[in-house]
Coordinates of C-alpha atoms in Angstrom, one line a residue:
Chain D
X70 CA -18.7 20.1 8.4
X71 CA -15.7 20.1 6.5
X72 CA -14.0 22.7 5.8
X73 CA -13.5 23.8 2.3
X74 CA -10.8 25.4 0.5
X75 CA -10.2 26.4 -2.8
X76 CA -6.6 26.3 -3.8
X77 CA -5.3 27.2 -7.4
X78 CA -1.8 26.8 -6.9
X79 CA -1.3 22.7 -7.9
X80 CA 1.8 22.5 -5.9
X81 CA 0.6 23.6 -2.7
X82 CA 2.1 21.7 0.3
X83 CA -1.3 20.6 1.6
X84 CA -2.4 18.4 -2.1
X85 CA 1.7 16.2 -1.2
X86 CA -0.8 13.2 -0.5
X87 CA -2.3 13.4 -3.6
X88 CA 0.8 13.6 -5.9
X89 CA 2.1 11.7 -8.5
X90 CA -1.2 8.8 -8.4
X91 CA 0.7 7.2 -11.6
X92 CA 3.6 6.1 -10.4
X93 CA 2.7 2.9 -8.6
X94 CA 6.1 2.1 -7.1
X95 CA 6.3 5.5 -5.0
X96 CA 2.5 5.5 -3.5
X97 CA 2.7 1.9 -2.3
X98 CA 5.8 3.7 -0.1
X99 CA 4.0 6.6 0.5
X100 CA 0.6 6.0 1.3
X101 CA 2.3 3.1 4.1
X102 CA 4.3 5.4 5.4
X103 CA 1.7 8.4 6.1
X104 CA -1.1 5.7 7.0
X105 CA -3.3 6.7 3.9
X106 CA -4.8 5.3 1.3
X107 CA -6.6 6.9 -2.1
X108 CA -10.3 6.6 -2.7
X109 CA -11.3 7.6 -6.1
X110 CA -14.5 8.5 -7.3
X111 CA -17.9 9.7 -5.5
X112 CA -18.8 6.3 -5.1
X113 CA -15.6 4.8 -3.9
X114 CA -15.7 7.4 -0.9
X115 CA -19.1 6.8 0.1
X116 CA -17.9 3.0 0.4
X117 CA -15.4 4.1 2.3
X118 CA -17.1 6.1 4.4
X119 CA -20.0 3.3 5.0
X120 CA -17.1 1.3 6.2
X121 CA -16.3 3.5 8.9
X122 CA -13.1 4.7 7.6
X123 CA -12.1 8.4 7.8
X124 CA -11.0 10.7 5.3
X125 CA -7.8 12.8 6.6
X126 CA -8.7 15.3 3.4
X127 CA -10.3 15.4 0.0
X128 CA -10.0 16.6 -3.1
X129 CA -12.6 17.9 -5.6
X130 CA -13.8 19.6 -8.2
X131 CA -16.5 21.9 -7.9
X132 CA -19.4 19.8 -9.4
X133 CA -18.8 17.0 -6.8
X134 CA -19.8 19.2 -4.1
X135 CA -23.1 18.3 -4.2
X136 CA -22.8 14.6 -4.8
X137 CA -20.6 14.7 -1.4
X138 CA -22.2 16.9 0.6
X139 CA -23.3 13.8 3.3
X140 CA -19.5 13.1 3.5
X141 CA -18.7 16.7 4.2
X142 CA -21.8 17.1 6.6
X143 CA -20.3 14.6 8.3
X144 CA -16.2 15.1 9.0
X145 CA -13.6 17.3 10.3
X146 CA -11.3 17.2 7.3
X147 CA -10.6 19.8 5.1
X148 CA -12.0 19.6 1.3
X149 CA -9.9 21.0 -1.1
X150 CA -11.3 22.5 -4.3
X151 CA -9.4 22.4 -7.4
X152 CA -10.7 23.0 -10.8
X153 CA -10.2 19.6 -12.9
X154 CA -7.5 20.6 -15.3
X155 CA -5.4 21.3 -11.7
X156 CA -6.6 17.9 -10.1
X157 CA -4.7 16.6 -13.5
X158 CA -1.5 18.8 -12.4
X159 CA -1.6 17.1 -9.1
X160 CA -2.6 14.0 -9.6
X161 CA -0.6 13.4 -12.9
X162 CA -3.6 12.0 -14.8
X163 CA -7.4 13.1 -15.4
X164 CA -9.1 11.9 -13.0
X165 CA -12.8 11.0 -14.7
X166 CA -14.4 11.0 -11.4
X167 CA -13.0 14.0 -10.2
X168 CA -13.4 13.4 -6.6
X169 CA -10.8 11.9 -4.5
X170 CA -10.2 10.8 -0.9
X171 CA -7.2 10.9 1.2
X172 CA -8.5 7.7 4.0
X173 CA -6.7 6.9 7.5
X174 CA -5.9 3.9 6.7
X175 CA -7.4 1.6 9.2
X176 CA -5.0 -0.7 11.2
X177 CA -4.9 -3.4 10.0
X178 CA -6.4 -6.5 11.6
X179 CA -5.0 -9.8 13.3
X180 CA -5.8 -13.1 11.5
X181 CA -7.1 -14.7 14.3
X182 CA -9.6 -12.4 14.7
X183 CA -10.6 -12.2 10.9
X184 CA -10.9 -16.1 11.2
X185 CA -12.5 -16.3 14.5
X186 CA -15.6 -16.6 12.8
X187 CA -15.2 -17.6 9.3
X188 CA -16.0 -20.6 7.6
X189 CA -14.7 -20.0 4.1
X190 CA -11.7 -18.4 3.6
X191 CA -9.2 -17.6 1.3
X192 CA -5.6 -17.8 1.3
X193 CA -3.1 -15.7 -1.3
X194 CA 0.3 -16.5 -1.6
X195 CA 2.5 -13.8 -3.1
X196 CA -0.3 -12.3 -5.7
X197 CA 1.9 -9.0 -6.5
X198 CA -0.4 -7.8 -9.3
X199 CA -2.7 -5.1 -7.6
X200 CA -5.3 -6.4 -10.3
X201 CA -5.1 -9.9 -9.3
X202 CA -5.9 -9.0 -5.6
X203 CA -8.4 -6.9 -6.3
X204 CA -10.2 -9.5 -8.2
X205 CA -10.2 -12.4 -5.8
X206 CA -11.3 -10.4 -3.3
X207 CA -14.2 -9.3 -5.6
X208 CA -14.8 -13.0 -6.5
X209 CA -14.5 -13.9 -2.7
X210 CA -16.9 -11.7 -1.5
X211 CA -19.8 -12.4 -4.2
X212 CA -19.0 -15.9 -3.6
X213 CA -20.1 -15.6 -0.1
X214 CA -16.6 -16.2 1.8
X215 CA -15.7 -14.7 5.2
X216 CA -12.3 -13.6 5.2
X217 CA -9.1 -13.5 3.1
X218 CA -5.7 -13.8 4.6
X219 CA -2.7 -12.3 2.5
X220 CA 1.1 -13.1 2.8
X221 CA 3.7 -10.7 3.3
X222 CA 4.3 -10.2 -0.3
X223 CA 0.8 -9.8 -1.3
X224 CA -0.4 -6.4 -3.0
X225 CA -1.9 -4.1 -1.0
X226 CA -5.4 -4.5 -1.0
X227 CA -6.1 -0.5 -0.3
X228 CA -4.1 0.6 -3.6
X229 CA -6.5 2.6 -5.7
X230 CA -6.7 0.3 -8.4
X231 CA -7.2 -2.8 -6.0
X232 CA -10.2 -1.2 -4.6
X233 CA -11.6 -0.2 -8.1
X234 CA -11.4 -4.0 -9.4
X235 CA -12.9 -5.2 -6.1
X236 CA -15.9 -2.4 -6.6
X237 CA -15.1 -2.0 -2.5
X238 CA -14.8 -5.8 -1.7
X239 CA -12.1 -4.6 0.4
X240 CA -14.2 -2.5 2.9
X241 CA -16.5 -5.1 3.5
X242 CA -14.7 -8.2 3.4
X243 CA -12.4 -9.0 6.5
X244 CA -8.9 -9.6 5.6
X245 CA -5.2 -9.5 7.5
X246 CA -1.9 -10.5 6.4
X247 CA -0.1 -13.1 8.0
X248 CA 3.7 -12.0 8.9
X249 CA 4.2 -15.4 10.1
X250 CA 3.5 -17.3 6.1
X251 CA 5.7 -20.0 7.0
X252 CA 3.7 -20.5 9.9
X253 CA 0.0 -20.3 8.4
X254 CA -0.5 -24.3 7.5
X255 CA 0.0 -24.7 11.0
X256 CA -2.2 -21.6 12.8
X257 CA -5.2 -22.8 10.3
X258 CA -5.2 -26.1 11.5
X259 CA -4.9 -24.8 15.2
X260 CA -8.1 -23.1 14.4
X261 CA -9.9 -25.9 13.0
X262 CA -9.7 -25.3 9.6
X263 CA -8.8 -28.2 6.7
X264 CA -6.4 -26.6 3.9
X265 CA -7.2 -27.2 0.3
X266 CA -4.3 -25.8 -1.7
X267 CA -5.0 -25.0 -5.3
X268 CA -2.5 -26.3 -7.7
X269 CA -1.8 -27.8 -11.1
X270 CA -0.2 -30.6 -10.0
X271 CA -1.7 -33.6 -12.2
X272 CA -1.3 -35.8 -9.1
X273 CA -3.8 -33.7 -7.4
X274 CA -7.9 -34.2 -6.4
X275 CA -9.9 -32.6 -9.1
X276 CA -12.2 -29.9 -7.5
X277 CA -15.7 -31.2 -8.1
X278 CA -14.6 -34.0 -6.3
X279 CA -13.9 -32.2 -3.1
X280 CA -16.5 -32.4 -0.5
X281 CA -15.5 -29.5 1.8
X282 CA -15.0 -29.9 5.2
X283 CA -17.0 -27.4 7.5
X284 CA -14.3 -25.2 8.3
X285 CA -12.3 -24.2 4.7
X286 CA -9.5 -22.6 3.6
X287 CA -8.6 -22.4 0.4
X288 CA -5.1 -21.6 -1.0
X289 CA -3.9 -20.0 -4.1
X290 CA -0.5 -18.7 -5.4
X291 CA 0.7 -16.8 -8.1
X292 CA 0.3 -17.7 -11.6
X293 CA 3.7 -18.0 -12.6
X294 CA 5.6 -20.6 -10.6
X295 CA 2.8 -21.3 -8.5
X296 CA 2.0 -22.2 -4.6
X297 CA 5.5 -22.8 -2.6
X298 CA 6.3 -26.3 -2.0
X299 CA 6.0 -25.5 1.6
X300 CA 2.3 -25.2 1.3
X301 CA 2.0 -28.0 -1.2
X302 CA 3.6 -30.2 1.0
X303 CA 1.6 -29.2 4.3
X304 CA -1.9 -28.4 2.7
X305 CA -4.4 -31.4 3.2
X306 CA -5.6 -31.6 0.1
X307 CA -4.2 -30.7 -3.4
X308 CA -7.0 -29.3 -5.3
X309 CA -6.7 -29.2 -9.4
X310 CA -9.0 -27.2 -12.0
X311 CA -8.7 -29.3 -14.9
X312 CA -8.3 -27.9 -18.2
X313 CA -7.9 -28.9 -21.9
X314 CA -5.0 -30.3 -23.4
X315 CA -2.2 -27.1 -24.6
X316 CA -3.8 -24.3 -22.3
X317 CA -1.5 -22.6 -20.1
X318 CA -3.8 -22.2 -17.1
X319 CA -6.5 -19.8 -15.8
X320 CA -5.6 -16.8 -14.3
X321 CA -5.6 -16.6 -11.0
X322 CA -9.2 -14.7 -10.8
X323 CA -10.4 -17.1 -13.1
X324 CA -9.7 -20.0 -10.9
X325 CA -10.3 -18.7 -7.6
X326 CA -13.7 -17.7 -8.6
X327 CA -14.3 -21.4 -9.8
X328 CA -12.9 -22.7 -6.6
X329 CA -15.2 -20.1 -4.5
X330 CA -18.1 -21.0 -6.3
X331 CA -17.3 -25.0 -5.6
X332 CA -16.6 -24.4 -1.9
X333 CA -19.5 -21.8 -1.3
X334 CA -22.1 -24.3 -2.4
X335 CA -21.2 -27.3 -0.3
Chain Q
X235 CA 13.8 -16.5 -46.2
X236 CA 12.7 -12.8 -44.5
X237 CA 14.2 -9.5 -46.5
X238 CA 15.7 -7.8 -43.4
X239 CA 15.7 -4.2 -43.9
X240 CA 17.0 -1.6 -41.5
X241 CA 15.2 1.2 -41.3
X242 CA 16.6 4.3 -38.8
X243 CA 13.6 6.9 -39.8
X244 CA 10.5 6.1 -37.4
X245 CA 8.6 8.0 -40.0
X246 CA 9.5 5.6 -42.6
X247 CA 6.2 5.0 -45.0
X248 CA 6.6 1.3 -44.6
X249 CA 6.1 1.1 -40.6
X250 CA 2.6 2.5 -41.2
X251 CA 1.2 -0.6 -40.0
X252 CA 2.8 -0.1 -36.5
X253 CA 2.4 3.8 -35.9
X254 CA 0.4 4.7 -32.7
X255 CA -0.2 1.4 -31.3
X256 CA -1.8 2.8 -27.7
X257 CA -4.7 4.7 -29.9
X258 CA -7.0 2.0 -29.6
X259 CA -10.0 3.9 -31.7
X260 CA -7.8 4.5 -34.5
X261 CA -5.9 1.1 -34.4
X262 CA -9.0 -0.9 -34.1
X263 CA -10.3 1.2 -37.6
X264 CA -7.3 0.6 -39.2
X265 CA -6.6 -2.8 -38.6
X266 CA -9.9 -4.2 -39.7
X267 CA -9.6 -1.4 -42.7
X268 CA -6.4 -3.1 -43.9
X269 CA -7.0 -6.3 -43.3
X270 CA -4.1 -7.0 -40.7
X271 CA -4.0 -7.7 -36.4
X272 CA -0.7 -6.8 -34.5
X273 CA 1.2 -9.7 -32.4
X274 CA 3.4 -8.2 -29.8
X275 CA 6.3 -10.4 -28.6
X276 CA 7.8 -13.7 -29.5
X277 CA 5.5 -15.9 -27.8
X278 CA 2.5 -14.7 -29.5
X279 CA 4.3 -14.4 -32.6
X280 CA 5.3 -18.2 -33.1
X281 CA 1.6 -18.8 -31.7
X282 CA 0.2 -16.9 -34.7
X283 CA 2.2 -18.5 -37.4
X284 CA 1.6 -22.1 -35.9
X285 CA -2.0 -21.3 -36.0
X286 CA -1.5 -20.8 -39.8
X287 CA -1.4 -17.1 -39.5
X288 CA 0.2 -15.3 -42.4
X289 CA 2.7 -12.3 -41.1
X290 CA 2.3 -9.1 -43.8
X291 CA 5.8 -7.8 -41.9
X292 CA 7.8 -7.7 -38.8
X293 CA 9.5 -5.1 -36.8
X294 CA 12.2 -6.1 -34.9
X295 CA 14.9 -5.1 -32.4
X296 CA 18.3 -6.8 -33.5
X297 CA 18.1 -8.9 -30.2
X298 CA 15.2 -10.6 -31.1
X299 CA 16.3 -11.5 -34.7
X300 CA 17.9 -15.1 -33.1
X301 CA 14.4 -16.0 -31.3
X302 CA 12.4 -15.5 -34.4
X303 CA 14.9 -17.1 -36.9
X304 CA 12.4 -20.2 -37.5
X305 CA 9.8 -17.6 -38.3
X306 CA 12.2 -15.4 -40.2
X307 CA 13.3 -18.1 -42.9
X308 CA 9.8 -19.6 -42.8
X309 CA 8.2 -16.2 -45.0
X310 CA 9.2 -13.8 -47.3
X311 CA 7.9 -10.9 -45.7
X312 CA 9.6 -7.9 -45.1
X313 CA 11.0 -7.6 -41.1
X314 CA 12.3 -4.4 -40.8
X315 CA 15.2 -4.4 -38.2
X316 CA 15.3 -0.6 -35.9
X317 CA 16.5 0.1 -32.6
X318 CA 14.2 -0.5 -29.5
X319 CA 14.5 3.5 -29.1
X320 CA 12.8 4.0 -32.5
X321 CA 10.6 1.5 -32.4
X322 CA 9.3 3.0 -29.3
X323 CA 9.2 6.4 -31.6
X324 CA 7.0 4.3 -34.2
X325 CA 4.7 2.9 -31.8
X326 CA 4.4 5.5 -28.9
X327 CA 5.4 2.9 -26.6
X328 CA 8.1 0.6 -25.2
X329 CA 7.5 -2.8 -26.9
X330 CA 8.9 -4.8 -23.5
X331 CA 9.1 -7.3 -25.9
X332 CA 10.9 -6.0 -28.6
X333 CA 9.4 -7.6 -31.5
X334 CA 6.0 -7.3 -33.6
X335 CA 4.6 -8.6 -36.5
X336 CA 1.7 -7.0 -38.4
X337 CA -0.3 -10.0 -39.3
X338 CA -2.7 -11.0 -42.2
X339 CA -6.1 -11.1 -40.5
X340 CA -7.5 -14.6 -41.2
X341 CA -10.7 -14.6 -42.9
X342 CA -13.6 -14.9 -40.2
X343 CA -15.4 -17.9 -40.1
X344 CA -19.0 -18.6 -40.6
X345 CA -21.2 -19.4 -37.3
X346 CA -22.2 -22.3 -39.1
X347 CA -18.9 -24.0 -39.4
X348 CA -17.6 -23.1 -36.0
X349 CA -20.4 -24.4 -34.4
X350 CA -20.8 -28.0 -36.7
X351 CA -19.2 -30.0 -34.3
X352 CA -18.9 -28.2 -31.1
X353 CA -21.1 -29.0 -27.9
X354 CA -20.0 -26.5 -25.8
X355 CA -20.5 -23.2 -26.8
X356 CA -19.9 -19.3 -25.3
X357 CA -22.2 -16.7 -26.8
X358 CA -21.0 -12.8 -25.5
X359 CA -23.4 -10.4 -26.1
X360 CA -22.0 -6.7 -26.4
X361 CA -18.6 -7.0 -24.4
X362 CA -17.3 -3.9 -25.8
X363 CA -14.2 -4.0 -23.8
X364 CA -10.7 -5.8 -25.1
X365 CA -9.5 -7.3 -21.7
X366 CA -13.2 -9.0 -21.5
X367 CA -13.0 -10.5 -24.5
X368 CA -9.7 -11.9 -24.2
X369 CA -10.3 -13.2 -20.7
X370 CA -13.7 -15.5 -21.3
X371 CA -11.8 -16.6 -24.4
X372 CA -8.6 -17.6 -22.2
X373 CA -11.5 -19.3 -19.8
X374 CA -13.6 -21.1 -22.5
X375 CA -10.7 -22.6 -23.9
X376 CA -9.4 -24.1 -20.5
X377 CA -12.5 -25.0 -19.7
X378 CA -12.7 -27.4 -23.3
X379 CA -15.2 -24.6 -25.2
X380 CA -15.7 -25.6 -28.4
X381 CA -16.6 -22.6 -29.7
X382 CA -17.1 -19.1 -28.9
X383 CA -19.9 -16.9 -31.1
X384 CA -19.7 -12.6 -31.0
X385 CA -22.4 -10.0 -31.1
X386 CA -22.0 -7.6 -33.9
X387 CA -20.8 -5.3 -30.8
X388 CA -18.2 -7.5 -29.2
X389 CA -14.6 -6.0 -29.4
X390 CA -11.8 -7.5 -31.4
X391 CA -10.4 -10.6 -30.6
X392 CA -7.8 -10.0 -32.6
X393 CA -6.8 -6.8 -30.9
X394 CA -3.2 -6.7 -29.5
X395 CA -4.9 -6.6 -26.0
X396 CA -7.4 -9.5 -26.2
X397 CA -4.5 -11.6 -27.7
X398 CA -2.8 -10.9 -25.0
X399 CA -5.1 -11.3 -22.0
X400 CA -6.8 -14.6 -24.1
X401 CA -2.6 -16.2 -23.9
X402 CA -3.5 -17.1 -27.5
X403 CA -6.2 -19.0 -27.3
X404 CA -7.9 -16.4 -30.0
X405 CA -5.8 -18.6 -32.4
X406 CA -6.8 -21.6 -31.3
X407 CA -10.1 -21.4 -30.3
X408 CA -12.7 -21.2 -33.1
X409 CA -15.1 -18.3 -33.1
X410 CA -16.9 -16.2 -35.5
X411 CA -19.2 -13.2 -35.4
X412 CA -23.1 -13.4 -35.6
X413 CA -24.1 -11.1 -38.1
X414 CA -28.1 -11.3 -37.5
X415 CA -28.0 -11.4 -33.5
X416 CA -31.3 -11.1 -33.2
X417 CA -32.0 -14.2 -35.3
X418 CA -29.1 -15.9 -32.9
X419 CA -31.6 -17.8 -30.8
X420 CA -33.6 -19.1 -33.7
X421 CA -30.2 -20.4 -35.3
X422 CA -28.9 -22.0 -32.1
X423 CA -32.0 -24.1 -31.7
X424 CA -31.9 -24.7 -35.4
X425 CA -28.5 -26.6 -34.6
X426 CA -29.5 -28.2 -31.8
X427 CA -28.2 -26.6 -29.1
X428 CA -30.0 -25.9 -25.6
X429 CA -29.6 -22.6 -24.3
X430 CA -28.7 -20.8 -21.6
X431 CA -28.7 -17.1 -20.7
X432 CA -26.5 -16.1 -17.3
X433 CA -28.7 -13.5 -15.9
X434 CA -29.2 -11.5 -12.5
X435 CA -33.2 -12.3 -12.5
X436 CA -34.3 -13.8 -9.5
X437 CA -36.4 -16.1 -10.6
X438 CA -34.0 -17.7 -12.8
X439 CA -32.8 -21.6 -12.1
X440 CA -29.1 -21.7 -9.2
X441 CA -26.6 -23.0 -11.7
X442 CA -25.4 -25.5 -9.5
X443 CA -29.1 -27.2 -10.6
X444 CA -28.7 -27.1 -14.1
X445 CA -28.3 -30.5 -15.9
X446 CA -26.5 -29.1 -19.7
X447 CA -27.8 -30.9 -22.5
X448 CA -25.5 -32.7 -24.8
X449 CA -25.3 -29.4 -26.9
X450 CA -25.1 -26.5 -24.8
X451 CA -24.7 -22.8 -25.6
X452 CA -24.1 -20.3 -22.7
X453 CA -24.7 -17.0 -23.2
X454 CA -23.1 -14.5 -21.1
X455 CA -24.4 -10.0 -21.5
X456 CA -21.5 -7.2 -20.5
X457 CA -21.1 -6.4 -17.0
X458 CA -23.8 -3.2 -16.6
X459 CA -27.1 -4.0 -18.4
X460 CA -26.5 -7.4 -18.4
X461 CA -28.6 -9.8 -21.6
X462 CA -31.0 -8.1 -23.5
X463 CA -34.8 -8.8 -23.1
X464 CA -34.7 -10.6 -26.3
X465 CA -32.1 -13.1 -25.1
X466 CA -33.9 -13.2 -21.8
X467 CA -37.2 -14.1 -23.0
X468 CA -35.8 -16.5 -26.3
X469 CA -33.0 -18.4 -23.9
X470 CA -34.5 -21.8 -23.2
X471 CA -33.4 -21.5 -19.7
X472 CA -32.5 -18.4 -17.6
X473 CA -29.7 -19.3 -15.5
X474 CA -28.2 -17.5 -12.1
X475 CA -25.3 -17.6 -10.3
X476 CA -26.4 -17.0 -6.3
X477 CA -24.3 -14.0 -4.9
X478 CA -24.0 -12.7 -1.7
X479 CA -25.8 -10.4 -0.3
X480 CA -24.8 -6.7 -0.7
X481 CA -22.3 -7.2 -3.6
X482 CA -23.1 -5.9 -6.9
X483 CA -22.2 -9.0 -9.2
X484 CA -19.3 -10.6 -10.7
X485 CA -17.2 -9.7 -13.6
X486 CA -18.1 -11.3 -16.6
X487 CA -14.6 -12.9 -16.9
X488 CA -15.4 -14.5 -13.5
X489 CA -18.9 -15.5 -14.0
X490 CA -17.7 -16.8 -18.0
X491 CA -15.3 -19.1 -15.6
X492 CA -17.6 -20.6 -13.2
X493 CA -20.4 -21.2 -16.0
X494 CA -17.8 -22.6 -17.7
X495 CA -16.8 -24.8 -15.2
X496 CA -19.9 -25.7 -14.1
X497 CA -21.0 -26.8 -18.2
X498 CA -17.7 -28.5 -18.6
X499 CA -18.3 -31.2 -16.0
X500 CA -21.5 -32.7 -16.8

């Protein structure tokens, strides 16, 4: 049972994990460094939870006792009880769902394992928009694929607001990071997958006319400049989403869910 | 040629069309009230006027006087000329892009006209929420949409956020607003146009086994409750996009796209 405590003081020492949620540029630090990560909302933290992550501490206002009582049945950690106009003071905003979740963050896992199994998966080149990530790995995971590999420079998929735009995608979907990015054409292909690198090279295969290989991995970069020449040069195919004359492009959700959708029902 | 006037009072009578841009209940009264839509930056600015858009005013940072000079000698409109630090003082924000215009809102076009000559057409239901909007009109217009029709409830696409997440393509996409929704079906089918509700319902037909007809309208219901039983039962087919098992559903910006996809190809 956890244990609970009911603090009134919005500075105390014990809430420093749950400080400043606003400023993006400080938690991404933070929460790395101390091994957490932020699950807001009753229904985030039961995701969590059903994941088999643990909470190193919560924080809540009274009325979400009761929707939580399972979770605090069920660990060690201490629950700290704030009225909501404090959580504000802490957190730096209102939180609507006043129930948060400080999670161990789980270690994270080895690409070879994450693809051991997979047949679909998808690759993300340097999305740095926590949006963006959550998004593909909402569209991923609907769409039926196994795993998603991230490189270095990827967002982190456990920031709070990648987890609410994946509605918990990223509990249930396998995913690692690769540090070796230069390196990934080469480890996919070890491992028996074929490479389909989105792009909007007008040179490239237009998607409904890829028939996908058994083992798939499909690529997609930032929507700026695009994938790296390095993997447009070592993918096997170049993929294209065609699009009317004078639009920009899709977004990268956009697009990855239409590429998903191609490769999921092949 | 543009009257520049410099202005150093943020409280100056003549910004009123710029005060309190983040308030999106009052702005979205207010715009419609007096008949103008805000574009914010350069980019969507020049997009505007080459869509045949009529700019009431501007308000400018002195940088961005240069970039705009084609659009400056182009009207007579006032642009008044401030500091970035008192523009973010009128508007409650920093304008990254230091330069907006207050537009005149284009009369709205009639359902009828829009949909003349079109063969692909989006129908949203109810998507009360600005990024929504803006993103399945960004996706219909990639996709080659010809049109895009609005429930009486549908946000703004003329809001500075849809314009924003749409990259434009509010200006060059035609779409109008249904008054009589619930006649909507009846008026489709009056046109000639099959259509198509996306739906969650089981028993509805895998999308990848749909075969459009030459005129096509896809109609797509927000993210919660999904189409309304009229649509459901009026649609001439229900149409489904298979998910995995365990995951709520797609956003409707991601499930827009692959319908989208799917109805441009055939």
């Amino acid at each position: 049972m956890a244990d609970l405590i009911a603090l009134d003081d919005a500075r105390d020492e014990r809430l420093r994990d749950y400080t400043d949620l606003r400023d993006v540029q400080l938690r991404t630090t933070v929460e790395q460094e101390r091994g957490i990560y932020i699950a807001e909302g009753e229904k985030v933290i039961h995701r969590a939870v059903a994941a088999g992550h643990t909470p190193k501490s919560l924080l809540l206002a009274p009325r979400w006792l009761d929707n939580l009582s399972d979770v605090l049945e069920a660990t060690d950690a201490p629950a700290y009880v704030l009225t909501e106009k404090a959580i504000e003071q802490v957190t730096g905003f209102h939180v609507h769902r006043g129930a948060l979740a400080a999670m161990q963050r789980p270690q994270e896992r080895e690409p070879r394992e994450v693809l051991a199994a997979a047949r679909r998966v998808l690759v993300a080149e340097d999305l740095v928009d926590h949006t963006n990530i959550g998004a593909i790995m909402r569209n991923a995971a609907a769409l039926g694929f196994d795993a998603v590999l991230l490189s270095p420079r990827c967002a982190d998929p456990l920031y709070r607001r990648s987890i609410k735009v994946a509605m918990g995608a990223v509990f249930s979907l396998p995913w690692a990071r690769l540090d070796d990015w230069y390196g990934a054409p080469a480890l996919l292909r070890e491992l028996g997958f074929t490479t389909y690198a989105m792009t909007l090279a007008d040179d490239a295969v237009s998607l409904e006319d890829v028939e996908p290989a058994e083992r798939a991995a499909v690529i997609v970069g930032s929507e700026g400049p695009g994938l790296t020449e390095h993997w447009q040069r070592e993918a096997d195919h170049r993929v294209i989403i065609p699009m009317a004359a004078g639009i920009d492009s899709l977004n990268v959700a956009a697009s990855t869910a239409i590429a998903c959708w191609h490769f999921s029902r092949r």
